[in-house]
Amino acid sequence: MFANSDAIILDFIHLKSIEFHRDDEGALVTVGAGVVFRELVEALKAHQGALPVATGPDVGVIGYIVNGGLSGYFSRRLGLLGQRVVQLTMVTAAGEIRVLTPEDALFFAMLGAGSALGVVVDVTIRVESESAIQSAEQRGFSFATREQAVAFARGALRMLRDDVLENDSVSMELVVTGTNALIATVIFYDSFNGSAAEFVQPLEDLAASLNLPVIIESRLGSWYEVAAALWPVIEGITGEPLAMLNHCVGTYGMPDDEILDFVSDTLIAQAPLDQANFSLVEIRTLGGAAMSRAKLPSGNCYHLFFVDLVTMYDTKGKTVGERQEIADLTTRVIDQARDVNGLTVDFSGTHSQPDDVDSSALASIIFGTEAMADHVTGLKKQFDPHNRFRFHPYAKFLGTAG
Ligand SMILES: Cc1cc2nc3c(=O)[nH]c(=O)nc-3n(C[C@H](O)[C@H](O)[C@H](O)COP(=O)(O)OP(=O)(O)OC[C@H]3O[C@@H](n4cnc5c(N)ncnc54)[C@H](O)[C@@H]3O)c2cc1C
């Protein structure tokens, strides 16, 4: 551990249990702290279930839940995964084992700020039927110049706002990659009526008008296929070691033209995609069930429009100067976002660097509201007065940085 020679890292690799069971309201799954999404997704497939899972196959299910993890594909229909938790087992800083349900003060706090408050051993999650997701259409186009990527994004972002954010039966994600690809995925939920192919036709027309070659044209016919769609791409992102910087921007309500223009003309135009070629700009629709279900201490359930800039590169072969340049370029983009009216910056426990003491994110933004931030701070003082759990994304806000 580089940060502190006295630190202890807990490895949950052996807590691999995934148990399906039922109550009066339907199917549940209890997941141990060592389970990663690939394992949960495969198990759900065998039970015809669906959940709002992370895109990364090796992301820890509980690490994602305790930091308010969101699914750009599924959260508009299925909520955040934490919003589906009905019970969890945790160990407090005092060594007490507690089984929490929604009646306990700590319960909701654990589902957004949990990594600062205790160790979660298992969670029980309400499972949805796989029929909640009809299908998805994925289109990929390659671009030769950044201007082409910006031009495509300008059009696609209007479609995302006007056709998708207005319609709770669909969601959309647009990813711009450092490998010069634009990947648009539109997910159709069970309430969708109409032709999925016609719905995405404007994206194809837009790409054709810009002469962008088609590299992906696929229909994903089930929740499982959508959940696993990005695994092969993500598996190709490796490094010795891989460097990663996470930031996000978003809006509470409908993004106006100024905000959409900022995302295309500044964020996509200036992101260090060439210097850090595993980088991604991911533009996602939220809201829907993620906004209407129980509020968790996470900015992720307060935002409708969500963009994350994940700067990634293999550090092997990069000089110190090149690494600094990549960090500076990333900071420059995010600093400009702070000046855009109506745009929130670094509000997500899963997509920001809130432990950076020089960044300007506020506790009320990352935990959702001032009241929620006060609530979490109070619980931190009560349940971890000696600050045993200090290597979490909220160190700065809970007065425990450094
Ligand atoms: C390829 C990739 C794809 C991703 N996709 C998404 C996505 O679609 N949506 C999204 O929201 N995020 C996504 N993320 C971000 C991811 O959700 C967060 O980084 C998450 O915190 C990772 O959890 P982990 O357990 O894997 O990591 P770790 O680094 O092990 O843990 C992260 C934090 O959670 C704490 N923690 C972990 N387990 C426990 C536990 N049992 N009890 C208490 N605290 C615990 C740790 O102490 C640490 O503070 C992605 C990340 C990657 C690398």
GROMACS .gro file of C-alpha atoms and ligand atoms in nm:
model
  455
    1MET     CA    1   0.000   0.000   0.000
    2PHE     CA    2   0.164   0.326  -0.109
    3ALA     CA    3  -0.061   0.567   0.079
    4ASN     CA    4   0.012   0.445   0.430
    5SER     CA    5   0.241   0.168   0.554
    6ASP     CA    6  -0.002   0.094   0.841
    7ALA     CA    7  -0.295   0.034   0.607
    8ILE     CA    8  -0.468  -0.303   0.587
    9ILE     CA    9  -0.626  -0.418   0.262
   10LEU     CA   10  -0.910  -0.669   0.294
   11ASP     CA   11  -0.932  -0.916   0.006
   12PHE     CA   12  -1.279  -1.071  -0.035
   13ILE     CA   13  -1.178  -1.309  -0.312
   14HIS     CA   14  -1.319  -1.613  -0.129
   15LEU     CA   15  -1.663  -1.460  -0.056
   16LYS     CA   16  -1.802  -1.580  -0.388
   17SER     CA   17  -2.153  -1.689  -0.292
   18ILE     CA   18  -2.447  -1.607  -0.522
   19GLU     CA   19  -2.775  -1.746  -0.383
   20PHE     CA   20  -3.115  -1.706  -0.545
   21HIS     CA   21  -3.429  -1.720  -0.330
   22ARG     CA   22  -3.781  -1.573  -0.321
   23ASP     CA   23  -4.012  -1.377  -0.092
   24ASP     CA   24  -4.377  -1.273  -0.136
   25GLU     CA   25  -4.280  -1.001  -0.382
   26GLY     CA   26  -4.060  -1.210  -0.611
   27ALA     CA   27  -3.702  -1.313  -0.681
   28LEU     CA   28  -3.402  -1.210  -0.472
   29VAL     CA   29  -3.031  -1.277  -0.497
   30THR     CA   30  -2.781  -1.261  -0.211
   31VAL     CA   31  -2.430  -1.180  -0.327
   32GLY     CA   32  -2.105  -1.212  -0.131
   33ALA     CA   33  -1.840  -0.939  -0.118
   34GLY     CA   34  -1.601  -1.122  -0.352
   35VAL     CA   35  -1.842  -1.144  -0.646
   36VAL     CA   36  -1.763  -0.948  -0.964
   37PHE     CA   37  -2.014  -0.855  -1.233
   38ARG     CA   38  -1.917  -1.123  -1.481
   39GLU     CA   39  -2.015  -1.387  -1.222
   40LEU     CA   40  -2.340  -1.215  -1.126
   41VAL     CA   41  -2.444  -1.156  -1.488
   42GLU     CA   42  -2.383  -1.521  -1.582
   43ALA     CA   43  -2.580  -1.638  -1.275
   44LEU     CA   44  -2.869  -1.402  -1.357
   45LYS     CA   45  -2.879  -1.531  -1.712
   46ALA     CA   46  -2.932  -1.884  -1.582
   47HIS     CA   47  -3.225  -1.755  -1.370
   48GLN     CA   48  -3.381  -1.537  -1.645
   49GLY     CA   49  -3.314  -1.234  -1.426
   50ALA     CA   50  -3.198  -0.879  -1.493
   51LEU     CA   51  -3.025  -0.610  -1.284
   52PRO     CA   52  -2.871  -0.266  -1.352
   53VAL     CA   53  -2.513  -0.395  -1.361
   54ALA     CA   54  -2.185  -0.213  -1.434
   55THR     CA   55  -2.031  -0.247  -1.779
   56GLY     CA   56  -1.698  -0.375  -1.639
   57PRO     CA   57  -1.690  -0.756  -1.593
   58ASP     CA   58  -1.427  -0.739  -1.318
   59VAL     CA   59  -1.585  -0.458  -1.115
   60GLY     CA   60  -1.681  -0.572  -0.764
   61VAL     CA   61  -2.059  -0.586  -0.719
   62ILE     CA   62  -2.042  -0.448  -0.365
   63GLY     CA   63  -1.768  -0.192  -0.445
   64TYR     CA   64  -2.006  -0.056  -0.711
   65ILE     CA   65  -2.311  -0.060  -0.484
   66VAL     CA   66  -2.147   0.112  -0.186
   67ASN     CA   67  -2.029   0.396  -0.411
   68GLY     CA   68  -2.369   0.454  -0.577
   69GLY     CA   69  -2.291   0.271  -0.904
   70LEU     CA   70  -2.510   0.342  -1.207
   71SER     CA   71  -2.595   0.160  -1.527
   72GLY     CA   72  -2.617   0.377  -1.837
   73TYR     CA   73  -2.801   0.093  -2.011
   74PHE     CA   74  -3.049  -0.016  -1.747
   75SER     CA   75  -3.089   0.238  -1.463
   76ARG     CA   76  -3.370   0.435  -1.631
   77ARG     CA   77  -3.581   0.118  -1.612
   78LEU     CA   78  -3.433  -0.074  -1.317
   79GLY     CA   79  -3.294   0.205  -1.095
   80LEU     CA   80  -2.947   0.203  -0.941
   81LEU     CA   81  -2.840  -0.139  -0.817
   82GLY     CA   82  -2.827   0.003  -0.462
   83GLN     CA   83  -3.192   0.108  -0.493
   84ARG     CA   84  -3.282  -0.261  -0.535
   85VAL     CA   85  -3.100  -0.377  -0.219
   86VAL     CA   86  -3.340  -0.499   0.052
   87GLN     CA   87  -3.089  -0.619   0.312
   88LEU     CA   88  -2.716  -0.615   0.374
   89THR     CA   89  -2.471  -0.757   0.624
   90MET     CA   90  -2.187  -0.534   0.737
   91VAL     CA   91  -1.915  -0.511   0.999
   92THR     CA   92  -1.874  -0.179   1.179
   93ALA     CA   93  -1.545  -0.021   1.284
   94ALA     CA   94  -1.615  -0.155   1.634
   95GLY     CA   95  -1.623  -0.509   1.495
   96GLU     CA   96  -1.998  -0.551   1.536
   97ILE     CA   97  -2.178  -0.759   1.271
   98ARG     CA   98  -2.505  -0.592   1.170
   99VAL     CA   99  -2.780  -0.704   0.937
  100LEU     CA  100  -2.938  -0.386   0.797
  101THR     CA  101  -3.281  -0.333   0.640
  102PRO     CA  102  -3.444  -0.006   0.524
  103GLU     CA  103  -3.560   0.065   0.881
  104ASP     CA  104  -3.198   0.111   0.999
  105ALA     CA  105  -3.041   0.459   0.983
  106LEU     CA  106  -2.724   0.315   0.832
  107PHE     CA  107  -2.899   0.121   0.555
  108PHE     CA  108  -2.939   0.389   0.286
  109ALA     CA  109  -2.609   0.555   0.380
  110MET     CA  110  -2.430   0.226   0.306
  111LEU     CA  111  -2.571   0.229  -0.049
  112GLY     CA  112  -2.379   0.538  -0.158
  113ALA     CA  113  -2.122   0.620   0.108
  114GLY     CA  114  -2.070   0.267   0.239
  115SER     CA  115  -1.698   0.242   0.175
  116ALA     CA  116  -1.643   0.512   0.440
  117LEU     CA  117  -1.872   0.355   0.698
  118GLY     CA  118  -1.801  -0.016   0.726
  119VAL     CA  119  -1.723  -0.344   0.555
  120VAL     CA  120  -2.010  -0.502   0.363
  121VAL     CA  121  -2.009  -0.880   0.369
  122ASP     CA  122  -2.315  -0.948   0.154
  123VAL     CA  123  -2.615  -0.777  -0.003
  124THR     CA  124  -2.960  -0.908  -0.093
  125ILE     CA  125  -3.099  -0.757  -0.412
  126ARG     CA  126  -3.447  -0.768  -0.565
  127VAL     CA  127  -3.416  -0.923  -0.912
  128GLU     CA  128  -3.621  -0.812  -1.213
  129SER     CA  129  -3.732  -1.044  -1.492
  130GLU     CA  130  -3.512  -1.040  -1.803
  131SER     CA  131  -3.825  -0.940  -1.996
  132ALA     CA  132  -3.782  -0.583  -1.862
  133ILE     CA  133  -3.535  -0.532  -2.147
  134GLN     CA  134  -3.660  -0.602  -2.501
  135SER     CA  135  -3.348  -0.542  -2.705
  136ALA     CA  136  -3.077  -0.294  -2.796
  137GLU     CA  137  -2.946  -0.158  -3.122
  138GLN     CA  138  -2.575  -0.084  -3.135
  139ARG     CA  139  -2.409   0.117  -3.410
  140GLY     CA  140  -2.040   0.191  -3.433
  141PHE     CA  141  -1.866   0.430  -3.670
  142SER     CA  142  -1.501   0.515  -3.706
  143PHE     CA  143  -1.373   0.869  -3.736
  144ALA     CA  144  -1.051   0.996  -3.891
  145THR     CA  145  -1.047   1.346  -3.742
  146ARG     CA  146  -1.165   1.489  -3.412
  147GLU     CA  147  -1.381   1.734  -3.610
  148GLN     CA  148  -1.580   1.437  -3.742
  149ALA     CA  149  -1.632   1.302  -3.391
  150VAL     CA  150  -1.748   1.645  -3.274
  151ALA     CA  151  -1.987   1.683  -3.569
  152PHE     CA  152  -2.140   1.339  -3.507
  153ALA     CA  153  -2.173   1.409  -3.135
  154ARG     CA  154  -2.351   1.740  -3.200
  155GLY     CA  155  -2.626   1.560  -3.391
  156ALA     CA  156  -2.639   1.250  -3.171
  157LEU     CA  157  -2.667   1.458  -2.853
  158ARG     CA  158  -2.977   1.635  -2.987
  159MET     CA  159  -3.131   1.297  -3.061
  160LEU     CA  160  -3.036   1.176  -2.713
  161ARG     CA  161  -3.212   1.475  -2.557
  162ASP     CA  162  -3.516   1.507  -2.782
  163ASP     CA  163  -3.596   1.142  -2.858
  164VAL     CA  164  -3.452   0.952  -2.561
  165LEU     CA  165  -3.459   1.168  -2.248
  166GLU     CA  166  -3.823   1.253  -2.322
  167ASN     CA  167  -3.910   0.883  -2.348
  168ASP     CA  168  -3.891   0.657  -2.040
  169SER     CA  169  -3.910   0.342  -2.253
  170VAL     CA  170  -3.559   0.387  -2.398
  171SER     CA  171  -3.209   0.480  -2.292
  172MET     CA  172  -2.901   0.565  -2.494
  173GLU     CA  173  -2.528   0.569  -2.448
  174LEU     CA  174  -2.278   0.729  -2.684
  175VAL     CA  175  -1.913   0.642  -2.632
  176VAL     CA  176  -1.627   0.822  -2.804
  177THR     CA  177  -1.305   0.622  -2.780
  178GLY     CA  178  -0.936   0.697  -2.805
  179THR     CA  179  -0.925   0.429  -3.074
  180ASN     CA  180  -1.132   0.659  -3.301
  181ALA     CA  181  -1.469   0.491  -3.266
  182LEU     CA  182  -1.815   0.632  -3.196
  183ILE     CA  183  -2.038   0.364  -3.042
  184ALA     CA  184  -2.406   0.442  -2.993
  185THR     CA  185  -2.621   0.193  -2.803
  186VAL     CA  186  -2.996   0.242  -2.769
  187ILE     CA  187  -3.175   0.013  -2.523
  188PHE     CA  188  -3.546  -0.062  -2.560
  189TYR     CA  189  -3.736  -0.146  -2.243
  190ASP     CA  190  -4.050  -0.357  -2.210
  191SER     CA  191  -4.280  -0.053  -2.245
  192PHE     CA  192  -4.135   0.040  -2.587
  193ASN     CA  193  -4.375   0.016  -2.881
  194GLY     CA  194  -4.247   0.065  -3.230
  195SER     CA  195  -3.958  -0.026  -3.451
  196ALA     CA  196  -3.616  -0.026  -3.285
  197ALA     CA  197  -3.444  -0.016  -3.625
  198GLU     CA  198  -3.640   0.295  -3.725
  199PHE     CA  199  -3.560   0.458  -3.391
  200VAL     CA  200  -3.185   0.443  -3.460
  201GLN     CA  201  -3.213   0.532  -3.829
  202PRO     CA  202  -3.130   0.902  -3.761
  203LEU     CA  203  -2.793   0.790  -3.617
  204GLU     CA  204  -2.716   0.596  -3.933
  205ASP     CA  205  -2.824   0.890  -4.150
  206LEU     CA  206  -2.608   1.125  -3.947
  207ALA     CA  207  -2.302   0.902  -3.983
  208ALA     CA  208  -2.367   0.861  -4.357
  209SER     CA  209  -2.392   1.239  -4.402
  210LEU     CA  210  -2.045   1.269  -4.245
  211ASN     CA  211  -1.906   0.975  -4.448
  212LEU     CA  212  -1.821   0.780  -4.133
  213PRO     CA  213  -1.757   0.411  -4.205
  214VAL     CA  214  -1.981   0.165  -4.019
  215ILE     CA  215  -1.781  -0.068  -3.793
  216ILE     CA  216  -2.061  -0.214  -3.577
  217GLU     CA  217  -2.420  -0.284  -3.672
  218SER     CA  218  -2.573  -0.522  -3.424
  219ARG     CA  219  -2.898  -0.605  -3.254
  220LEU     CA  220  -2.871  -0.734  -2.898
  221GLY     CA  221  -3.175  -0.949  -2.828
  222SER     CA  222  -3.172  -0.994  -2.450
  223TRP     CA  223  -3.076  -0.832  -2.119
  224TYR     CA  224  -2.777  -1.068  -2.101
  225GLU     CA  225  -2.643  -0.973  -2.444
  226VAL     CA  226  -2.666  -0.604  -2.356
  227ALA     CA  227  -2.508  -0.656  -2.012
  228ALA     CA  228  -2.211  -0.840  -2.164
  229ALA     CA  229  -2.181  -0.626  -2.479
  230LEU     CA  230  -1.872  -0.430  -2.375
  231TRP     CA  231  -1.678  -0.711  -2.205
  232PRO     CA  232  -1.452  -0.786  -2.505
  233VAL     CA  233  -1.367  -0.416  -2.546
  234ILE     CA  234  -1.295  -0.368  -2.175
  235GLU     CA  235  -1.078  -0.680  -2.161
  236GLY     CA  236  -0.853  -0.518  -2.422
  237ILE     CA  237  -0.783  -0.221  -2.193
  238THR     CA  238  -0.473  -0.323  -2.003
  239GLY     CA  239  -0.149  -0.164  -1.888
  240GLU     CA  240   0.165  -0.215  -1.685
  241PRO     CA  241   0.009  -0.056  -1.493
  242LEU     CA  242  -0.298   0.108  -1.644
  243ALA     CA  243  -0.336   0.473  -1.544
  244MET     CA  244  -0.691   0.600  -1.497
  245LEU     CA  245  -0.840   0.940  -1.417
  246ASN     CA  246  -1.215   0.963  -1.361
  247HIS     CA  247  -1.432   1.271  -1.398
  248CYS     CA  248  -1.795   1.335  -1.475
  249VAL     CA  249  -2.030   1.619  -1.562
  250GLY     CA  250  -2.408   1.620  -1.577
  251THR     CA  251  -2.737   1.800  -1.538
  252TYR     CA  252  -3.026   1.757  -1.297
  253GLY     CA  253  -3.279   1.835  -1.571
  254MET     CA  254  -3.289   1.853  -1.951
  255PRO     CA  255  -2.955   1.976  -2.089
  256ASP     CA  256  -2.989   2.295  -2.293
  257ASP     CA  257  -2.809   2.368  -2.621
  258GLU     CA  258  -2.521   2.543  -2.445
  259ILE     CA  259  -2.450   2.232  -2.239
  260LEU     CA  260  -2.477   1.995  -2.535
  261ASP     CA  261  -2.243   2.221  -2.733
  262PHE     CA  262  -1.995   2.219  -2.446
  263VAL     CA  263  -1.994   1.839  -2.442
  264SER     CA  264  -1.929   1.811  -2.815
  265ASP     CA  265  -1.724   2.122  -2.891
  266THR     CA  266  -1.506   2.128  -2.578
  267LEU     CA  267  -1.519   1.801  -2.388
  268ILE     CA  268  -1.501   1.569  -2.689
  269ALA     CA  269  -1.288   1.810  -2.891
  270GLN     CA  270  -1.025   1.855  -2.619
  271ALA     CA  271  -1.027   1.524  -2.429
  272PRO     CA  272  -0.677   1.367  -2.441
  273LEU     CA  273  -0.793   1.078  -2.660
  274ASP     CA  274  -0.479   1.083  -2.876
  275GLN     CA  275  -0.233   1.107  -2.588
  276ALA     CA  276  -0.416   0.847  -2.373
  277ASN     CA  277  -0.556   0.610  -2.629
  278PHE     CA  278  -0.766   0.388  -2.399
  279SER     CA  279  -0.963   0.696  -2.293
  280LEU     CA  280  -1.340   0.714  -2.324
  281VAL     CA  281  -1.602   0.986  -2.322
  282GLU     CA  282  -1.925   0.812  -2.218
  283ILE     CA  283  -2.250   1.005  -2.260
  284ARG     CA  284  -2.539   0.844  -2.076
  285THR     CA  285  -2.906   0.895  -2.004
  286LEU     CA  286  -3.017   0.863  -1.643
  287GLY     CA  287  -3.336   0.968  -1.463
  288GLY     CA  288  -3.641   0.743  -1.488
  289ALA     CA  289  -3.640   0.477  -1.215
  290ALA     CA  290  -3.299   0.594  -1.087
  291MET     CA  291  -3.459   0.928  -1.002
  292SER     CA  292  -3.796   0.807  -0.877
  293ARG     CA  293  -3.680   0.529  -0.644
  294ALA     CA  294  -3.546   0.587  -0.289
  295LYS     CA  295  -3.284   0.859  -0.272
  296LEU     CA  296  -2.936   0.730  -0.188
  297PRO     CA  297  -2.635   0.943  -0.087
  298SER     CA  298  -2.515   0.954  -0.447
  299GLY     CA  299  -2.525   1.227  -0.710
  300ASN     CA  300  -2.598   0.946  -0.957
  301CYS     CA  301  -2.966   0.930  -0.861
  302TYR     CA  302  -3.021   1.307  -0.892
  303HIS     CA  303  -2.893   1.349  -1.249
  304LEU     CA  304  -3.075   1.304  -1.578
  305PHE     CA  305  -2.786   1.360  -1.817
  306PHE     CA  306  -2.445   1.213  -1.738
  307VAL     CA  307  -2.110   1.234  -1.915
  308ASP     CA  308  -1.794   1.076  -1.786
  309LEU     CA  309  -1.443   1.132  -1.910
  310VAL     CA  310  -1.228   0.832  -1.825
  311THR     CA  311  -0.869   0.910  -1.917
  312MET     CA  312  -0.679   0.581  -1.948
  313TYR     CA  313  -0.341   0.476  -2.082
  314ASP     CA  314  -0.070   0.219  -2.039
  315THR     CA  315   0.198   0.388  -1.828
  316LYS     CA  316   0.466   0.163  -1.975
  317GLY     CA  317   0.666   0.368  -2.223
  318LYS     CA  318   0.524   0.705  -2.111
  319THR     CA  319   0.767   0.959  -1.969
  320VAL     CA  320   0.687   1.156  -1.654
  321GLY     CA  321   0.640   1.461  -1.876
  322GLU     CA  322   0.390   1.280  -2.100
  323ARG     CA  323   0.192   1.159  -1.799
  324GLN     CA  324   0.182   1.511  -1.661
  325GLU     CA  325   0.063   1.645  -1.996
  326ILE     CA  326  -0.225   1.392  -2.000
  327ALA     CA  327  -0.324   1.489  -1.645
  328ASP     CA  328  -0.307   1.860  -1.735
  329LEU     CA  329  -0.518   1.815  -2.050
  330THR     CA  330  -0.780   1.627  -1.848
  331THR     CA  331  -0.785   1.895  -1.579
  332ARG     CA  332  -0.814   2.170  -1.841
  333VAL     CA  333  -1.129   2.013  -1.987
  334ILE     CA  334  -1.289   1.958  -1.647
  335ASP     CA  335  -1.200   2.307  -1.524
  336GLN     CA  336  -1.383   2.454  -1.824
  337ALA     CA  337  -1.688   2.246  -1.733
  338ARG     CA  338  -1.701   2.415  -1.392
  339ASP     CA  339  -1.778   2.745  -1.568
  340VAL     CA  340  -2.075   2.614  -1.769
  341ASN     CA  341  -2.410   2.725  -1.636
  342GLY     CA  342  -2.626   2.435  -1.519
  343LEU     CA  343  -2.351   2.172  -1.541
  344THR     CA  344  -2.253   1.981  -1.226
  345VAL     CA  345  -1.899   1.843  -1.208
  346ASP     CA  346  -1.759   1.536  -1.029
  347PHE     CA  347  -2.080   1.446  -0.848
  348SER     CA  348  -2.041   1.069  -0.873
  349GLY     CA  349  -1.867   0.834  -0.627
  350THR     CA  350  -1.795   0.595  -0.913
  351HIS     CA  351  -1.682   0.849  -1.174
  352SER     CA  352  -1.483   1.122  -1.008
  353GLN     CA  353  -1.165   1.197  -0.819
  354PRO     CA  354  -1.325   1.345  -0.507
  355ASP     CA  355  -1.024   1.264  -0.291
  356ASP     CA  356  -0.828   1.525  -0.484
  357VAL     CA  357  -0.808   1.799  -0.223
  358ASP     CA  358  -0.761   2.067  -0.490
  359SER     CA  359  -1.080   1.987  -0.680
  360SER     CA  360  -1.390   2.188  -0.607
  361ALA     CA  361  -1.662   1.921  -0.577
  362LEU     CA  362  -1.886   1.968  -0.274
  363ALA     CA  363  -2.023   1.708  -0.032
  364SER     CA  364  -2.377   1.823  -0.109
  365ILE     CA  365  -2.319   1.747  -0.479
  366ILE     CA  366  -2.153   1.408  -0.440
  367PHE     CA  367  -2.402   1.288  -0.177
  368GLY     CA  368  -2.697   1.448  -0.357
  369THR     CA  369  -2.815   1.715  -0.112
  370GLU     CA  370  -2.691   1.918   0.184
  371ALA     CA  371  -2.916   1.718   0.419
  372MET     CA  372  -2.780   1.387   0.288
  373ALA     CA  373  -2.422   1.510   0.326
  374ASP     CA  374  -2.494   1.609   0.689
  375HIS     CA  375  -2.658   1.272   0.752
  376VAL     CA  376  -2.358   1.078   0.618
  377THR     CA  377  -2.114   1.297   0.810
  378GLY     CA  378  -2.309   1.233   1.131
  379LEU     CA  379  -2.308   0.857   1.071
  380LYS     CA  380  -1.935   0.862   0.999
  381LYS     CA  381  -1.873   1.028   1.337
  382GLN     CA  382  -2.103   0.783   1.512
  383PHE     CA  383  -1.993   0.456   1.352
  384ASP     CA  384  -1.629   0.521   1.264
  385PRO     CA  385  -1.510   0.785   1.515
  386HIS     CA  386  -1.145   0.680   1.478
  387ASN     CA  387  -1.164   0.689   1.100
  388ARG     CA  388  -1.063   0.330   1.035
  389PHE     CA  389  -1.222   0.335   0.689
  390ARG     CA  390  -1.025   0.616   0.535
  391PHE     CA  391  -0.925   0.499   0.186
  392HIS     CA  392  -1.259   0.572   0.026
  393PRO     CA  393  -1.367   0.817  -0.246
  394TYR     CA  394  -1.518   1.057   0.009
  395ALA     CA  395  -1.213   1.117   0.230
  396LYS     CA  396  -1.216   1.489   0.156
  397PHE     CA  397  -1.584   1.544   0.231
  398LEU     CA  398  -1.587   1.353   0.554
  399GLY     CA  399  -1.292   1.551   0.685
  400THR     CA  400  -1.062   1.253   0.669
  401ALA     CA  401  -0.828   1.332   0.381
  402GLY     CA  402  -0.457   1.299   0.429
  403LIG     C1  403  -1.394  -0.130  -1.656
  403LIG     C2  404  -1.477  -0.053  -1.558
  403LIG     C3  405  -1.613  -0.035  -1.584
  403LIG     C4  406  -1.691   0.035  -1.492
  403LIG     N1  407  -1.824   0.053  -1.519
  403LIG     C5  408  -1.899   0.123  -1.432
  403LIG     C6  409  -2.038   0.144  -1.458
  403LIG     O1  410  -2.093   0.098  -1.559
  403LIG     N2  411  -2.108   0.216  -1.368
  403LIG     C7  412  -2.051   0.266  -1.253
  403LIG     O2  413  -2.120   0.331  -1.175
  403LIG     N3  414  -1.921   0.247  -1.227
  403LIG     C8  415  -1.844   0.178  -1.313
  403LIG     N4  416  -1.712   0.160  -1.286
  403LIG     C9  417  -1.656   0.219  -1.163
  403LIG    C10  418  -1.672   0.120  -1.046
  403LIG     O3  419  -1.808   0.102  -1.015
  403LIG    C11  420  -1.604   0.175  -0.920
  403LIG     O4  421  -1.469   0.197  -0.948
  403LIG    C12  422  -1.622   0.080  -0.802
  403LIG     O5  423  -1.602   0.151  -0.682
  403LIG    C13  424  -1.526  -0.037  -0.810
  403LIG     O6  425  -1.545  -0.126  -0.704
  403LIG     P1  426  -1.438  -0.246  -0.682
  403LIG     O7  427  -1.484  -0.321  -0.562
  403LIG     O8  428  -1.423  -0.319  -0.809
  403LIG     O9  429  -1.303  -0.168  -0.657
  403LIG     P2  430  -1.218  -0.144  -0.524
  403LIG    O10  431  -1.111  -0.049  -0.565
  403LIG    O11  432  -1.181  -0.272  -0.460
  403LIG    O12  433  -1.319  -0.071  -0.426
  403LIG    C14  434  -1.363   0.060  -0.453
  403LIG    C15  435  -1.405   0.126  -0.321
  403LIG    O13  436  -1.514   0.053  -0.264
  403LIG    C16  437  -1.478   0.005  -0.134
  403LIG     N5  438  -1.531  -0.130  -0.118
  403LIG    C17  439  -1.517  -0.235  -0.203
  403LIG     N6  440  -1.576  -0.343  -0.152
  403LIG    C18  441  -1.628  -0.307  -0.032
  403LIG    C19  442  -1.700  -0.376   0.070
  403LIG     N7  443  -1.730  -0.506   0.059
  403LIG     N8  444  -1.738  -0.307   0.181
  403LIG    C20  445  -1.708  -0.176   0.195
  403LIG     N9  446  -1.639  -0.105   0.102
  403LIG    C21  447  -1.600  -0.171  -0.010
  403LIG    C22  448  -1.326   0.007  -0.130
  403LIG    O14  449  -1.280   0.024   0.003
  403LIG    C23  450  -1.294   0.128  -0.215
  403LIG    O15  451  -1.305   0.247  -0.139
  403LIG    C24  452  -1.632   0.089  -1.374
  403LIG    C25  453  -1.496   0.070  -1.349
  403LIG    C26  454  -1.419   0.000  -1.440
  403LIG    C27  455  -1.273  -0.021  -1.409
   0.00000   0.00000   0.00000
